[in-house]
Short mmCIF file of C-alpha atoms in Angstrom, two decimals:
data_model
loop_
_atom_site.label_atom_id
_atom_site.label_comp_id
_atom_site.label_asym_id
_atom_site.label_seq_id
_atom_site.Cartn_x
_atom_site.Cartn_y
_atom_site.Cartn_z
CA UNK A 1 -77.80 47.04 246.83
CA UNK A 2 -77.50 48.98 249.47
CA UNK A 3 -78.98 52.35 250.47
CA UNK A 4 -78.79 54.38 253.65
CA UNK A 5 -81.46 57.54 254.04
CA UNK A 6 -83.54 59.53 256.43
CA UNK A 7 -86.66 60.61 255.83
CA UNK A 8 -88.34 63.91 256.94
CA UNK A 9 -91.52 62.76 254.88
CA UNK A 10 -93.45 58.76 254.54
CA UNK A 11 -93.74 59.13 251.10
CA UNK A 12 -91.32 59.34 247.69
CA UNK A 13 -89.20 57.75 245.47
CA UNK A 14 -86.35 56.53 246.52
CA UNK A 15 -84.68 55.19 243.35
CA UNK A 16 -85.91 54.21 239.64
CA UNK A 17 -84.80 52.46 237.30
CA UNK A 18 -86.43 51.54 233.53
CA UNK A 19 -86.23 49.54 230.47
CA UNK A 20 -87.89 52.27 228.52
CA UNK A 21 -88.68 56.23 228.52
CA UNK A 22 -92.01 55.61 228.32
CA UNK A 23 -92.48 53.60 231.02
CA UNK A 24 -93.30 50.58 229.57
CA UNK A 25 -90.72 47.02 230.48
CA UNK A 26 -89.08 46.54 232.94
CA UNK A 27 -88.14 48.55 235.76
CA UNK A 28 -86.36 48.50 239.55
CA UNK A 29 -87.35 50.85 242.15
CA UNK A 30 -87.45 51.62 245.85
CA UNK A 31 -89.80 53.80 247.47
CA UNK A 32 -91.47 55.30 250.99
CA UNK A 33 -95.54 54.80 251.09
CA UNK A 34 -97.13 56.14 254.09
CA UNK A 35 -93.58 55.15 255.50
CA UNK A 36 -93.41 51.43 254.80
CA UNK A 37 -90.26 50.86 251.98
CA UNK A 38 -91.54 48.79 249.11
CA UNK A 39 -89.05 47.61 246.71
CA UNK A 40 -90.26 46.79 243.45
CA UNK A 41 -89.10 45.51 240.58
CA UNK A 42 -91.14 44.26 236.69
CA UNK A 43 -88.98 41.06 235.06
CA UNK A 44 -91.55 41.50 232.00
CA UNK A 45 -95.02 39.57 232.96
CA UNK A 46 -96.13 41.52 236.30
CA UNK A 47 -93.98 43.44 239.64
CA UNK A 48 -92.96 42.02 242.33
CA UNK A 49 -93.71 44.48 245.33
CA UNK A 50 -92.31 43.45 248.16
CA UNK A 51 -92.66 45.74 251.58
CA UNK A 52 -91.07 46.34 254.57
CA UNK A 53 -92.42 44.96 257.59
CA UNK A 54 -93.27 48.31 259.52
CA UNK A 55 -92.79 52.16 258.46
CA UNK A 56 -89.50 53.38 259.12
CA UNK A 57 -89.22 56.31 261.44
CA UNK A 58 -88.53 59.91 260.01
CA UNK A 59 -85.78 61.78 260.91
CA UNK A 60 -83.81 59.04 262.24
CA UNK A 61 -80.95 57.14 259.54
CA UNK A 62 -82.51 54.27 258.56
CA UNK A 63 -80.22 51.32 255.80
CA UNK A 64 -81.93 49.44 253.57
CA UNK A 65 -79.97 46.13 251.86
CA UNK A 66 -82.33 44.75 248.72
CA UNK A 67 -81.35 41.52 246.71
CA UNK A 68 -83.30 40.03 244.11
CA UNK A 69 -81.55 37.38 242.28
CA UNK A 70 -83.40 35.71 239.49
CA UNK A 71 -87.26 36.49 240.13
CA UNK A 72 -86.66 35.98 244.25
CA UNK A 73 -85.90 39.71 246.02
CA UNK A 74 -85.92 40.43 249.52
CA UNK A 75 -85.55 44.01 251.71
CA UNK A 76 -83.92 43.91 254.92
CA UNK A 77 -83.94 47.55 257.54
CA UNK A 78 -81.55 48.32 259.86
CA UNK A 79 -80.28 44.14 259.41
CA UNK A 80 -83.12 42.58 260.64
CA UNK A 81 -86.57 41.84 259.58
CA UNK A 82 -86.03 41.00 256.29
CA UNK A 83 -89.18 40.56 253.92
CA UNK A 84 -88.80 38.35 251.04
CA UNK A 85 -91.12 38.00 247.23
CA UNK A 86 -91.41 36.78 244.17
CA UNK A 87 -91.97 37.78 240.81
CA UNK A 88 -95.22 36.08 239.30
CA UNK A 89 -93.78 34.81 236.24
CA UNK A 90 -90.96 32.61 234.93
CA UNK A 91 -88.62 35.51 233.45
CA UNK A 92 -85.43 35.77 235.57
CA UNK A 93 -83.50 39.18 234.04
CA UNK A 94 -83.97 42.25 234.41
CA UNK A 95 -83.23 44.73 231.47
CA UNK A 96 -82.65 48.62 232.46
CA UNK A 97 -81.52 50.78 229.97
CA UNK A 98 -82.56 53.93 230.78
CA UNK A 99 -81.26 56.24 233.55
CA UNK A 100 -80.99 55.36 237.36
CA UNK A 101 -83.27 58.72 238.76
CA UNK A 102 -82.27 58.72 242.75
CA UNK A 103 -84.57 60.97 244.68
CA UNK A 104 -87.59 61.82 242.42
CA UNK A 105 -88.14 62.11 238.55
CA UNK A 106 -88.53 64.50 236.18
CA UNK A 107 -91.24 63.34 234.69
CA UNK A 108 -93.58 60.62 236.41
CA UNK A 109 -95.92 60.13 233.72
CA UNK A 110 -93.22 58.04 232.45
CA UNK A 111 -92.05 55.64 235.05
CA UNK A 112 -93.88 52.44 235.07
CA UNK A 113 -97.60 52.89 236.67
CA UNK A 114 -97.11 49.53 238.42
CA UNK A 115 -94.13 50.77 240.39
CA UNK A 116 -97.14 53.75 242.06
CA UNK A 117 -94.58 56.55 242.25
CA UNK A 118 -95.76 59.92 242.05
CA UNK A 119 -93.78 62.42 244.29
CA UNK A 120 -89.97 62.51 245.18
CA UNK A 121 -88.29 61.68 248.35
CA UNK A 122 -87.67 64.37 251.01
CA UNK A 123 -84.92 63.46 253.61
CA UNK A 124 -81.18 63.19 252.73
CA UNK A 125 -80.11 59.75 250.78
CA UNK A 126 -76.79 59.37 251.85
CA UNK A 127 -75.07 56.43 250.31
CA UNK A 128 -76.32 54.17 247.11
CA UNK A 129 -74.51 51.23 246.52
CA UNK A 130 -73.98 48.36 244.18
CA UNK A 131 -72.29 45.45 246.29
CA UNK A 132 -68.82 44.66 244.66
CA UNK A 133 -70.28 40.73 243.98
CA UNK A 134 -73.46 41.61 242.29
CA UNK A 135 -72.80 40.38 239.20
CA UNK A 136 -72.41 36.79 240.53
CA UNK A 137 -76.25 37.20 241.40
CA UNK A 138 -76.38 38.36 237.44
CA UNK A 139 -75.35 34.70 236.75
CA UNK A 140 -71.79 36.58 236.24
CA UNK A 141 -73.66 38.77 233.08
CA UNK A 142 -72.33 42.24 233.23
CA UNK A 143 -74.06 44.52 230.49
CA UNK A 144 -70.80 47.01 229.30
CA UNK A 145 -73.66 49.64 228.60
CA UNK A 146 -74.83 49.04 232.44
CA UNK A 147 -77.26 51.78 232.92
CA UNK A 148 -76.18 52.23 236.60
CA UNK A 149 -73.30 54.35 235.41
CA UNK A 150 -75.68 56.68 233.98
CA UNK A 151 -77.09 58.47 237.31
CA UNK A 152 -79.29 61.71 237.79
CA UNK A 153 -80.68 62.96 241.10
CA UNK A 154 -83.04 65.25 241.56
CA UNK A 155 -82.17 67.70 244.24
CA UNK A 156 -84.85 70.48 244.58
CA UNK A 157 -86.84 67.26 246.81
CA UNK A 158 -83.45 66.39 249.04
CA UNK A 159 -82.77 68.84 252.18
CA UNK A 160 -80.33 71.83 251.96
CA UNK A 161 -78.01 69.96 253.81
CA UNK A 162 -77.62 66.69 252.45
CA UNK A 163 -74.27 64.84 251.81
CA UNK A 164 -74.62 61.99 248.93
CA UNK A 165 -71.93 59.81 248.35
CA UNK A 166 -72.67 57.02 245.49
CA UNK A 167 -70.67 54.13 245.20
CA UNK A 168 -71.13 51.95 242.48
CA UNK A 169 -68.86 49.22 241.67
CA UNK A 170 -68.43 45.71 239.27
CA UNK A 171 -64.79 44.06 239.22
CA UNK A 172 -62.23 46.38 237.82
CA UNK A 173 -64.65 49.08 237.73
CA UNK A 174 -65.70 51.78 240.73
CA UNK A 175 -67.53 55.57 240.79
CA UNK A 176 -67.75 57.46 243.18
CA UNK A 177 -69.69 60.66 243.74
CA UNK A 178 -69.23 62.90 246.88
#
């Protein structure tokens, strides 16, 4: 996955992801705390948290690539310095069935309390992506009721002036949002 932003504040979601509305399962998620990026992500026994090596810098367009195949993930900024983690148990999928939020939440009393998200990203987020191949790192399992083709951003934290194009794509299959 890749996503490319700029941040005007070091703090906010990023994106979410969840196995449940309450908050409870598993759940995906990439956030800004006090400017480092920590990707997260809950296979069912504990998160993985897995952090950039040194805050970004606001105001300045910053691309983030996360992988996590299995219970392995790794963030990479700006293609180098790439931090990788592990999940501390021996499930290896990940099961989202709720909504992808992009930007902040409505409600953040139900996300997952392990993924520590509380406020919503200021900046612009301008491009989302699903690599064309991730479903190889699936083991080749593609879910027809994939939740990523059920998005919702929440704008009133995004500038005035922000452009957001999504791209998210499995073989056969692409949507785009401009």
């Amino acid at each position: 996955m890749t996503v490319v932003l700029k941040a005007n504040d070091s703090n906010g979601l990023i994106f979410y992801n969840g196995q449940k509305t309450d908050g409870k399962g598993d759940f995906i998620s990439l956030s800004l705390n006090d400017g480092v990026l920590e990707f997260r992500y809950d296979l069912g026994k504990g998160p993985a948290t897995i952090r950039s090596k040194e805050a970004i810098q606001l105001n300045v367009w910053t691309t983030v690539n996360l992988e996590r195949s299995n219970r392995k993930g790794e963030i990479t900024v700006n293609k180098k310095d790439s931090v990788r983690g592990e999940a501390p148990n021996l499930h290896m999928d990940l099961n989202l069935k709720e909504s992808l939020f992009v930007g902040g939440a409505p409600d953040y009393s139900r996300l997952a309390r392990v993924a520590a998200l509380t406020d919503g990203f200021k900046g612009t987020i301008q491009e989302v992506s699903v690599e064309r191949d991730a479903h190889r790192h699936a083991g080749g399992r593609v879910y027809p009721r994939c939740a990523l083709f059920r998005v919702l951003t929440v704008m009133e934290n995004l500038e005035k002036s922000w452009h957001f194009k999504m791209v998210i794509s499995r073989p056969g299959k692409v949507m785009e949002k401009t």
